[in-house]
PDB file of C-alpha atoms and ligand atoms in Angstrom:
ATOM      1  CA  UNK A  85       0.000   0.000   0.000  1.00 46.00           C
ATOM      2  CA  UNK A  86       1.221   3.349  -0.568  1.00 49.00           C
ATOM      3  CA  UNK A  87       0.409   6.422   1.721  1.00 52.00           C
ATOM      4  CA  UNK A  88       1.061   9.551  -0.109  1.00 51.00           C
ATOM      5  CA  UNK A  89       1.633  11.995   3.348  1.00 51.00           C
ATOM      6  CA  UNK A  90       3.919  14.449   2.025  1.00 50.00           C
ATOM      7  CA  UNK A  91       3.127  18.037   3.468  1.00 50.00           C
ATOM      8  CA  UNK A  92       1.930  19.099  -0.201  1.00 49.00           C
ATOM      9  CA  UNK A  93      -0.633  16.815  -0.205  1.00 49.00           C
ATOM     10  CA  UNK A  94      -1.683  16.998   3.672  1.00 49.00           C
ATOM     11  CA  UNK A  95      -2.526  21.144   2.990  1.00 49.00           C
ATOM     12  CA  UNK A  96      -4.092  20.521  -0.545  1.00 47.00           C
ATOM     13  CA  UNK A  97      -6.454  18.471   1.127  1.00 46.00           C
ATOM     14  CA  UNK A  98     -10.251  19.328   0.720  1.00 45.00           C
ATOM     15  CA  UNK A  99     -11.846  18.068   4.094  1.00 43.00           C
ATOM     16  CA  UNK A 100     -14.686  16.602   2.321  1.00 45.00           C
ATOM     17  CA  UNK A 101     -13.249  15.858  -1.105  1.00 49.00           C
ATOM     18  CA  UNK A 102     -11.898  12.744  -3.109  1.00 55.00           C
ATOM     19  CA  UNK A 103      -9.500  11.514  -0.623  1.00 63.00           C
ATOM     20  CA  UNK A 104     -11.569  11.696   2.762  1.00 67.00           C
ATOM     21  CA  UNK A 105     -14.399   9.007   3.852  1.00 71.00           C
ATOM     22  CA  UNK A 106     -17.716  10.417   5.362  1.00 76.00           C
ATOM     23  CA  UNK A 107     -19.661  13.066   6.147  1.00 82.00           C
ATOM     24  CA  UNK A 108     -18.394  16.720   7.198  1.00 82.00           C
ATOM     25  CA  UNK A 109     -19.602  15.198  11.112  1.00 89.00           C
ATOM     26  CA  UNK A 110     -17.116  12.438  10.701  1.00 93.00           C
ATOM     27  CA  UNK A 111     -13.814  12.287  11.672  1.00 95.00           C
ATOM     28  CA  UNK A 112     -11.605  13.476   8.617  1.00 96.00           C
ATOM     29  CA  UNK A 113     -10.185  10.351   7.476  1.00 96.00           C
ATOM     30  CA  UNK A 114      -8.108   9.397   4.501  1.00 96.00           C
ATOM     31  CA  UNK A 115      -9.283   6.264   2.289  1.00 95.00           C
ATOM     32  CA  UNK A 116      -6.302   4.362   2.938  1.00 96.00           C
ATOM     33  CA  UNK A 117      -6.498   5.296   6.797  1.00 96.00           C
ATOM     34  CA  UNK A 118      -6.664   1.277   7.731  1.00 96.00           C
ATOM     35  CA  UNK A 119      -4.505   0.367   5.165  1.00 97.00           C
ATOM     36  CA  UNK A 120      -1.553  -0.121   7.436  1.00 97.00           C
ATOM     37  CA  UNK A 121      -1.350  -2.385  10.485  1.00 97.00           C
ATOM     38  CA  UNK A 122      -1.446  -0.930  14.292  1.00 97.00           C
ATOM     39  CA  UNK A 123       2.023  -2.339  14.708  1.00 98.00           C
ATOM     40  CA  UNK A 124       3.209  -0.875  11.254  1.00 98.00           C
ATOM     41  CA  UNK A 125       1.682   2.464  12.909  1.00 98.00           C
ATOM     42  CA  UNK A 126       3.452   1.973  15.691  1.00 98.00           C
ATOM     43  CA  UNK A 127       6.719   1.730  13.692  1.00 98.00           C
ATOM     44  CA  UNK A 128       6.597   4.672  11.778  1.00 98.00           C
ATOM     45  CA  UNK A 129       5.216   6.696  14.303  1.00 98.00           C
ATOM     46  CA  UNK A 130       8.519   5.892  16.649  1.00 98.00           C
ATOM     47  CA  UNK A 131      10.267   6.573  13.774  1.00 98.00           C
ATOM     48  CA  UNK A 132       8.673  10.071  13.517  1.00 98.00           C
ATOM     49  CA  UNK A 133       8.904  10.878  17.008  1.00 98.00           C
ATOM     50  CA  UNK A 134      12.284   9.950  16.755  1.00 98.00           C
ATOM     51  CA  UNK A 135      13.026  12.668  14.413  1.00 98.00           C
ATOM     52  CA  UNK A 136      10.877  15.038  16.171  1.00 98.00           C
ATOM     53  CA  UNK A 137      13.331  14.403  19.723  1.00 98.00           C
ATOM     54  CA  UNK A 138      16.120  14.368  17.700  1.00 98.00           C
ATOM     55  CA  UNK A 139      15.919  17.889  15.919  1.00 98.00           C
ATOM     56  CA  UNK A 140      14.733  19.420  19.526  1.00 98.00           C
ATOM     57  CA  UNK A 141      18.333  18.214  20.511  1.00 98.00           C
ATOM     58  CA  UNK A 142      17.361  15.490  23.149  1.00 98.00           C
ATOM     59  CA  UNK A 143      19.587  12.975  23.872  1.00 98.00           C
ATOM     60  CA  UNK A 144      17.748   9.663  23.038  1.00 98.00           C
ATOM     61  CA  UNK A 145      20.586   7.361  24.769  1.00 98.00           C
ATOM     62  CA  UNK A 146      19.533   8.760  27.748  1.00 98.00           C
ATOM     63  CA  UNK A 147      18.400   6.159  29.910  1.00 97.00           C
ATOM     64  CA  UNK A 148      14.801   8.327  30.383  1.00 98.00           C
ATOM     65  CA  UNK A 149      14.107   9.054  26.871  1.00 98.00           C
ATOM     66  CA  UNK A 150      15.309   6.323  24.754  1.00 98.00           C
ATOM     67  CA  UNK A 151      11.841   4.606  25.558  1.00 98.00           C
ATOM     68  CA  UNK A 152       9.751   7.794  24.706  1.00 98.00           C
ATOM     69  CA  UNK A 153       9.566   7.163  20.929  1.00 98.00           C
ATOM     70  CA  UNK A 154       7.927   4.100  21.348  1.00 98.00           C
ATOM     71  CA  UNK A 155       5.958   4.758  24.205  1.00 98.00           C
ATOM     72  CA  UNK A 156       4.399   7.731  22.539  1.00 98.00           C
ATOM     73  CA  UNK A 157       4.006   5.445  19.320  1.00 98.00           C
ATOM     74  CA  UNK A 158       2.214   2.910  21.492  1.00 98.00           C
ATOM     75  CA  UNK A 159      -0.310   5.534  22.844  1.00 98.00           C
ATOM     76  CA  UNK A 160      -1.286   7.281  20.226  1.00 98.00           C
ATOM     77  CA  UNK A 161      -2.495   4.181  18.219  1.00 98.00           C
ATOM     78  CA  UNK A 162      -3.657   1.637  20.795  1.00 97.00           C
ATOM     79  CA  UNK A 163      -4.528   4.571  23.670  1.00 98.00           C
ATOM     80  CA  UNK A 164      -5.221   8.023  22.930  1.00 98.00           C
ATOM     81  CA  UNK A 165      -6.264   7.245  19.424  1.00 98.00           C
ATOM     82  CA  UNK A 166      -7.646   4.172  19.937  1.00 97.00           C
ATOM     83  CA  UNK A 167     -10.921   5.199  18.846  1.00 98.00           C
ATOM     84  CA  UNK A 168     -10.387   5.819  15.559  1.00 97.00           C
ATOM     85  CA  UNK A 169     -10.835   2.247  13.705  1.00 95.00           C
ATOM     86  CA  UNK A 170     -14.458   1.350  13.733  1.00 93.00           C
ATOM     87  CA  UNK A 171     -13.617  -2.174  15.175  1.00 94.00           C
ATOM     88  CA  UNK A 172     -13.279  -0.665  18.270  1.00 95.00           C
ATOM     89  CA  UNK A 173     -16.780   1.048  18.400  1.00 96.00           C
ATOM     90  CA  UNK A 174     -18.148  -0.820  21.819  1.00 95.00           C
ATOM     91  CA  UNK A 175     -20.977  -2.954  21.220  1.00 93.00           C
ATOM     92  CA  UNK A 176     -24.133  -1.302  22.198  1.00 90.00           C
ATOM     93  CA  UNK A 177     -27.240  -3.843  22.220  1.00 86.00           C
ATOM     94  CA  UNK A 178     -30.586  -2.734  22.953  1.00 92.00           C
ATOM     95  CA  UNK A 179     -33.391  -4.426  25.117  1.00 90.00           C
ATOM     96  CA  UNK A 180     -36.839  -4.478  24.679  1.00 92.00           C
ATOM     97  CA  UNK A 181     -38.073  -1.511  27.257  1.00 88.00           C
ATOM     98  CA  UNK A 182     -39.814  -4.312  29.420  1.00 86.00           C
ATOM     99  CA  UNK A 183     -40.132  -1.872  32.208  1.00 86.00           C
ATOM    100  CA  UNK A 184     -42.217   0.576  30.322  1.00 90.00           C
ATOM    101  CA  UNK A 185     -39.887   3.203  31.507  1.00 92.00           C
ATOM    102  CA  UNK A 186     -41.254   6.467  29.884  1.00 91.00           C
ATOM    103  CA  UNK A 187     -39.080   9.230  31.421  1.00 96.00           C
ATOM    104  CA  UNK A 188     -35.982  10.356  30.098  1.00 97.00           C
ATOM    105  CA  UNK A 189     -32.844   8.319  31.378  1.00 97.00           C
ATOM    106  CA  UNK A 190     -29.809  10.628  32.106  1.00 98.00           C
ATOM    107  CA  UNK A 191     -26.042   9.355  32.497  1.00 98.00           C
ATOM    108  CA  UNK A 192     -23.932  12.105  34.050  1.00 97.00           C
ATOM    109  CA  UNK A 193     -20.661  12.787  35.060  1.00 97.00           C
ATOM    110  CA  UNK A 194     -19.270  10.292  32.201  1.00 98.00           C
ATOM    111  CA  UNK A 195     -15.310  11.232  32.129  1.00 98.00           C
ATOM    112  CA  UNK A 196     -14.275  12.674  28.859  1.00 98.00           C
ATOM    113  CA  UNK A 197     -10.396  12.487  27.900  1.00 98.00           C
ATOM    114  CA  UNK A 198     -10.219  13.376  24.766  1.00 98.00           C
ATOM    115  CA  UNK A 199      -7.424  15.531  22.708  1.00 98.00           C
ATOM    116  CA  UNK A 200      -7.461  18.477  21.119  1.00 98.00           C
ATOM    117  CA  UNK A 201      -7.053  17.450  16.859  1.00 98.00           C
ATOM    118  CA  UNK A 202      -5.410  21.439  16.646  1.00 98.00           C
ATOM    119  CA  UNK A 203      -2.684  21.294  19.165  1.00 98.00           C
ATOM    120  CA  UNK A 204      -2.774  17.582  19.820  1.00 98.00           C
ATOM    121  CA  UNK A 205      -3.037  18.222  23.908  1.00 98.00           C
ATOM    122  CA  UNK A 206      -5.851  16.847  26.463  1.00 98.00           C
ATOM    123  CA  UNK A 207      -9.662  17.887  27.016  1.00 98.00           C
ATOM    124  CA  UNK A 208     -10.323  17.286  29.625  1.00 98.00           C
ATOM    125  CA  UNK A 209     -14.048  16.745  31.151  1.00 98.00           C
ATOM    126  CA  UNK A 210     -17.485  15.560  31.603  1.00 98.00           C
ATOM    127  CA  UNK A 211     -20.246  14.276  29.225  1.00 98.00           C
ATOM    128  CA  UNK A 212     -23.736  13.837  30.299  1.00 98.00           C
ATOM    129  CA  UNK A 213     -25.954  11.830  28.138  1.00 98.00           C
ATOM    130  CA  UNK A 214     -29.793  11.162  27.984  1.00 98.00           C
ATOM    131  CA  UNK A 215     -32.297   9.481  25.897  1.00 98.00           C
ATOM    132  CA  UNK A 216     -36.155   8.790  25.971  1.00 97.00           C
ATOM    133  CA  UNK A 217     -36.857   4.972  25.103  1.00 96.00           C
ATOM    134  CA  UNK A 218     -38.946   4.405  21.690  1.00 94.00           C
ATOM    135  CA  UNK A 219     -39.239   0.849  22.787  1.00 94.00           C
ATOM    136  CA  UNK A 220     -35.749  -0.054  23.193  1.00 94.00           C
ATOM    137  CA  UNK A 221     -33.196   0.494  25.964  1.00 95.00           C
ATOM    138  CA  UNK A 222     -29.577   0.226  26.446  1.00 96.00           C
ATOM    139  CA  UNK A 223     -27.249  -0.846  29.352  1.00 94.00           C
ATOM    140  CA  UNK A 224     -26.047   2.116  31.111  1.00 95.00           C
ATOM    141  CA  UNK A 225     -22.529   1.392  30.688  1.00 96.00           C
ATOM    142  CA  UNK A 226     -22.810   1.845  26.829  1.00 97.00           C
ATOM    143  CA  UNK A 227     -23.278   4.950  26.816  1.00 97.00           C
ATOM    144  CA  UNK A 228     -19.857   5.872  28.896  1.00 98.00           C
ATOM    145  CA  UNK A 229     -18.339   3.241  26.266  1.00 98.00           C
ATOM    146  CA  UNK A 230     -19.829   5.282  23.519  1.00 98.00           C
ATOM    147  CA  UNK A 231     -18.231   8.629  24.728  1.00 98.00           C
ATOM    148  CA  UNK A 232     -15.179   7.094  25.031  1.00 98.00           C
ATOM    149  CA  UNK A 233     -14.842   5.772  21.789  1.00 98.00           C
ATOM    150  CA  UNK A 234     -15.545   9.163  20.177  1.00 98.00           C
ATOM    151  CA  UNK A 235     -13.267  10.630  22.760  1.00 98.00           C
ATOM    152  CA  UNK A 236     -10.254   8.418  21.575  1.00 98.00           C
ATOM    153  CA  UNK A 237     -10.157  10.349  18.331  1.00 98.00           C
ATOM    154  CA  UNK A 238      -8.431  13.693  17.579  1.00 98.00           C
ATOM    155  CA  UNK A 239     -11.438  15.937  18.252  1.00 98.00           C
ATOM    156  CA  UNK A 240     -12.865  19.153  17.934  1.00 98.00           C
ATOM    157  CA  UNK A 241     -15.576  19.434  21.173  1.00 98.00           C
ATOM    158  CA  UNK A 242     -18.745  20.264  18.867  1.00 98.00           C
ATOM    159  CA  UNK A 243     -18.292  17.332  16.748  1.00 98.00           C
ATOM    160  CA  UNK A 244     -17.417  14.969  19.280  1.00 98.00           C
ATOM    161  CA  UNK A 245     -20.639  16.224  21.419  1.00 98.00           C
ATOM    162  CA  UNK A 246     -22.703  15.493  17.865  1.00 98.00           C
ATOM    163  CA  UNK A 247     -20.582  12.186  16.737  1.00 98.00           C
ATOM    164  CA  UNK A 248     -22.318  11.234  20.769  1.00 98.00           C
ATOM    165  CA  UNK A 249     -25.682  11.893  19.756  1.00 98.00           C
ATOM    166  CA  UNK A 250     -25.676  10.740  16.242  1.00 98.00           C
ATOM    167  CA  UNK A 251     -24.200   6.867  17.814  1.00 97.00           C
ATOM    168  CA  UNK A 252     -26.843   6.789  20.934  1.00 98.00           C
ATOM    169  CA  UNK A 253     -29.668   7.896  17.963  1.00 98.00           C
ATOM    170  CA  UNK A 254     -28.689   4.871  15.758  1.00 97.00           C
ATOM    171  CA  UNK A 255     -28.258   2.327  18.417  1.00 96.00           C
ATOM    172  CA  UNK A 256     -31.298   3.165  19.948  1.00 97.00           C
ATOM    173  CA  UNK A 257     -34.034   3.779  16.788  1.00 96.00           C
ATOM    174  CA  UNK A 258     -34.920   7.457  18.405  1.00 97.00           C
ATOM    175  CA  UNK A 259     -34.205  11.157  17.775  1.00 98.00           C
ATOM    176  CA  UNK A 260     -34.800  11.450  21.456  1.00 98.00           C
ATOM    177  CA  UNK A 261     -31.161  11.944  22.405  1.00 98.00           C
ATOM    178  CA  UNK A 262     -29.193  14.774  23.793  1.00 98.00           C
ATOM    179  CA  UNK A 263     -25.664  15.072  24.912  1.00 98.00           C
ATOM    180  CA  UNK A 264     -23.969  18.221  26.856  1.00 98.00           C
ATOM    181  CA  UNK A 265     -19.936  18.067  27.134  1.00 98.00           C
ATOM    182  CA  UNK A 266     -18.211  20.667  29.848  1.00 98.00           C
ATOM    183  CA  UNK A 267     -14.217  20.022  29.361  1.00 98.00           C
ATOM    184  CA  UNK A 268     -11.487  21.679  29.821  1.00 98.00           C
ATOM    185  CA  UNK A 269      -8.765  22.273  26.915  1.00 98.00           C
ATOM    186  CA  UNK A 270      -5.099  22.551  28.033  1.00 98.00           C
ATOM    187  CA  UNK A 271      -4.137  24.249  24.746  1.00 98.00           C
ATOM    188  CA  UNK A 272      -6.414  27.140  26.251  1.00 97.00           C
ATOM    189  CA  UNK A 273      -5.937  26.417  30.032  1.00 97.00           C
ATOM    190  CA  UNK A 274      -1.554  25.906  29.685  1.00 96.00           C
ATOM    191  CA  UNK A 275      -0.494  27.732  26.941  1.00 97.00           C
ATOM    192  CA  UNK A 276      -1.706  30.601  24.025  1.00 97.00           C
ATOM    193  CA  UNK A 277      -4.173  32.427  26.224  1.00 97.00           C
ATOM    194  CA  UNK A 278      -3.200  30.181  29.451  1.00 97.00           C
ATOM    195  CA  UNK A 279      -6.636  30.792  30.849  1.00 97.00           C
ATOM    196  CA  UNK A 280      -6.750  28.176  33.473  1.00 96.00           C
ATOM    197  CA  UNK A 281     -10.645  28.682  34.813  1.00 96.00           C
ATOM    198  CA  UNK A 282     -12.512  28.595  31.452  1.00 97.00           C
ATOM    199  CA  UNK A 283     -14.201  25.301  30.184  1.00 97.00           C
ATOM    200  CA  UNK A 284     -16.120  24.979  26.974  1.00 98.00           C
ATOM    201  CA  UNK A 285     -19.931  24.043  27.009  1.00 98.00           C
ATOM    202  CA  UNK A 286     -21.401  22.166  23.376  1.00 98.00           C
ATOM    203  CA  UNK A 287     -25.048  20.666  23.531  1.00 98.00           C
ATOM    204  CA  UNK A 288     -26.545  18.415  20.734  1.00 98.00           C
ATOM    205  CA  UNK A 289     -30.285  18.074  21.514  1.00 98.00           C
ATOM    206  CA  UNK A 290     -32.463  15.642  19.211  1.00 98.00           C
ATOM    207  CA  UNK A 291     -35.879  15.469  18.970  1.00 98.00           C
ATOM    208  CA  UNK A 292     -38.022  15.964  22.015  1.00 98.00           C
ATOM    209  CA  UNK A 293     -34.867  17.476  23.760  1.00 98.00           C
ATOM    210  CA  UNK A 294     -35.246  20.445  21.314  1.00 98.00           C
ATOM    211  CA  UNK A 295     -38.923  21.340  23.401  1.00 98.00           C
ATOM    212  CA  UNK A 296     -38.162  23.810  26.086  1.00 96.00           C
ATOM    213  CA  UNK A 297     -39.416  21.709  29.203  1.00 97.00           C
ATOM    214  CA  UNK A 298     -37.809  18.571  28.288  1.00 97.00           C
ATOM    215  CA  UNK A 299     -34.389  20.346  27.611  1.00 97.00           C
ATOM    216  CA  UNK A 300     -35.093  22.234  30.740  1.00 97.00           C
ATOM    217  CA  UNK A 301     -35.919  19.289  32.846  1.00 97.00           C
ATOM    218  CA  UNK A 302     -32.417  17.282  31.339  1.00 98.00           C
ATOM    219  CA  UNK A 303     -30.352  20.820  32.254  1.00 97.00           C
ATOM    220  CA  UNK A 304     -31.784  20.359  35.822  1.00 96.00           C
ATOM    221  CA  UNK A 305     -30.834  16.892  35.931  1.00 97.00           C
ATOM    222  CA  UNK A 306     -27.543  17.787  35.307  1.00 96.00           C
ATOM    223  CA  UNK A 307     -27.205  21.096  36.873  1.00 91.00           C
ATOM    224  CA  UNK A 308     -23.031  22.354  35.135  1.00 74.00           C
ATOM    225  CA  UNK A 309     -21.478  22.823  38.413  1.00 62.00           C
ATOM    226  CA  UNK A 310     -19.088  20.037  37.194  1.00 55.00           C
ATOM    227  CA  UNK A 311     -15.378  20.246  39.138  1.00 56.00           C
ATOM    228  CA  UNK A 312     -12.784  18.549  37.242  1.00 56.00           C
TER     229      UNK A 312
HETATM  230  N1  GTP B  70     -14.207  25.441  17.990  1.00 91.86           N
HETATM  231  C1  GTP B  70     -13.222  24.797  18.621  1.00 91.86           C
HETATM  232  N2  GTP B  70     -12.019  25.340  18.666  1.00 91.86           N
HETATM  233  C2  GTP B  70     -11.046  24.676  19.320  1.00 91.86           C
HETATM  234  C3  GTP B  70     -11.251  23.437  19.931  1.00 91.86           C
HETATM  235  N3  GTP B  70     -10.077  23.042  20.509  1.00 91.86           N
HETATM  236  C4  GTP B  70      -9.202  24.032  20.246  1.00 91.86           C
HETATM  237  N4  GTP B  70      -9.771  25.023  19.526  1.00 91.86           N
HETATM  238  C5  GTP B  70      -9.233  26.288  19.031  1.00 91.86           C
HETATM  239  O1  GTP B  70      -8.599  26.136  17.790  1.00 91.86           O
HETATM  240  C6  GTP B  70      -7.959  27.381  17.535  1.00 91.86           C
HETATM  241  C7  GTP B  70      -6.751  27.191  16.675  1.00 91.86           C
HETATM  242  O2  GTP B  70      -6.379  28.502  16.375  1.00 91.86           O
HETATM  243  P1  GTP B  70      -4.975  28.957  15.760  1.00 91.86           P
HETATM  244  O3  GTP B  70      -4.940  30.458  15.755  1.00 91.86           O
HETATM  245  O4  GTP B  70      -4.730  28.248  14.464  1.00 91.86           O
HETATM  246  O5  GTP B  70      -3.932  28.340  16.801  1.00 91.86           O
HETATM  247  P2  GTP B  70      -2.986  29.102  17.826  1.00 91.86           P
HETATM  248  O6  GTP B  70      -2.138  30.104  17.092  1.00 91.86           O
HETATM  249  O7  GTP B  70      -2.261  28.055  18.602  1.00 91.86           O
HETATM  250  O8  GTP B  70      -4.044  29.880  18.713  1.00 91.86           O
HETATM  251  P3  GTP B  70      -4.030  30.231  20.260  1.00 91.86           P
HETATM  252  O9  GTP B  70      -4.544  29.024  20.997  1.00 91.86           O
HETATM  253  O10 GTP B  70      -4.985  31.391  20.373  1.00 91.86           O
HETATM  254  O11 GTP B  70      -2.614  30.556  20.653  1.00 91.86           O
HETATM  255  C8  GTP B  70      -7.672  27.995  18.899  1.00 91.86           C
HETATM  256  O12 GTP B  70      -8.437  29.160  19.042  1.00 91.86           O
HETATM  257  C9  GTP B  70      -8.149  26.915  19.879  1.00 91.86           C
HETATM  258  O13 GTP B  70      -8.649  27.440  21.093  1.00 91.86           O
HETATM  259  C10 GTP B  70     -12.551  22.864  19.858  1.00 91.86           C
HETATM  260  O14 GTP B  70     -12.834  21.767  20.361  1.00 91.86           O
HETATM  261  N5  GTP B  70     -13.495  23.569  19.191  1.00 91.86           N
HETATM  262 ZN1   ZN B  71      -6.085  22.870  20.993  1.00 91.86          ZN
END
């Protein structure tokens, strides 16, 4: 396989033309983005931060760095990235709402750790999810599985919050979905502006979450006085 990744090519790139998969709410992703192994990913990324150590002047037979090439490697693809190759989208079965449960169901407090896709440093934060069942429900612990797949991406917060939505609305045959994300960016809170006290609020609301009282009554459920 060949990966054409020369810096020409990266800034020619349209974001939603010939070379990208998806939708302008999907992850920008090349074609050939699964064409190469994880561990083959892992290689050349060593390589790369290799060569990124190396022109900053570090000494890589150092007994403290010579492991950071391949440490970082390891992160990005299996950790930190982790969520971009769809075989790792969690498994999200439904079950018949047996209950009859007809009130909205809100997860809160679901850690986010996601990374910034500009600067390529932490967010840092909190999602809270909710739903109303159209029949069908889904085990709690899906939905933090959900967020944390999407989080495992490079991200931007508004798409992530919508990439949330757009998942829990598929898996779950309803518009009746809304997610609210409060994080923290360190590219804003430890360097540029170094504002450490601001966060960044994004909402997605879906269906009935787009009426006033049933967005009202999920903002009261999860009342943003979220400490991080
Ligand atoms: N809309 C949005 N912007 C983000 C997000 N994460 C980071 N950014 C912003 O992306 C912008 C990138 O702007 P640039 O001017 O190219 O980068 P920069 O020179 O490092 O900017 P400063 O951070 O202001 O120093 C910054 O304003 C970041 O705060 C996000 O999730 N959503
Ligand atoms: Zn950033």
């Amino acid at each position: 396989m060949k990966i054409d990744n020369s810096l020409e090519n990266i800034e020619n790139n349209d974001p939603i033309g010939d070379n990208h998969i998806g939708t302008s709410q999907d992850t920008p992703l090349r074609k050939d983005a699964f064409d190469l192994s994880n561990q083959e990913k892992i290689e050349r990324i060593k390589k790369d931060v290799t060569n990124i150590m190396n022109t900053l002047g570090l000494d890589l037979t150092d007994d403290s760095l010579k492991g950071t090439p391949n440490r970082v490697a390891k992160m990005f693809v299996n950790e930190i990235f982790g969520g971009l190759h769809p075989d790792k989208k969690p498994k999200a079965s439904t079950f018949d709402n047996k209950y009859q449960y007809g009130e909205m169901l809100v997860e809160k407090n679901i850690t986010v750790y996601s990374t910034c896709e500009h600067h390529l440093l932490p967010i840092v934060g909190r999602a809270h999810v909710a739903y109303i069942s159209n029949g069908s429900v889904v085990g709690l612990s899906k939905m933090n599985r959900i967020v944390d797949y999407y989080a495992k991406r490079p991200q931007v917060q508004e798409r992530l919050t919508i990439q949330i939505v757009k998942e829990l609305q598929d898996v779950l045959g309803t518009e009746d979905v809304a997610c609210v994300i409060d994080a923290k960016h360190l590219c804003v809170n430890s360097r540029g502006i170094r504002d450490i006290e601001s966060s960044t609020v994004t909402s997605e609301f879906g269906g009935k979450f787009k009426e006033k009282e049933t967005r009202r009554e999920f903002l009261d459920y999860i009342k943003l006085d979220t400490q991080f």
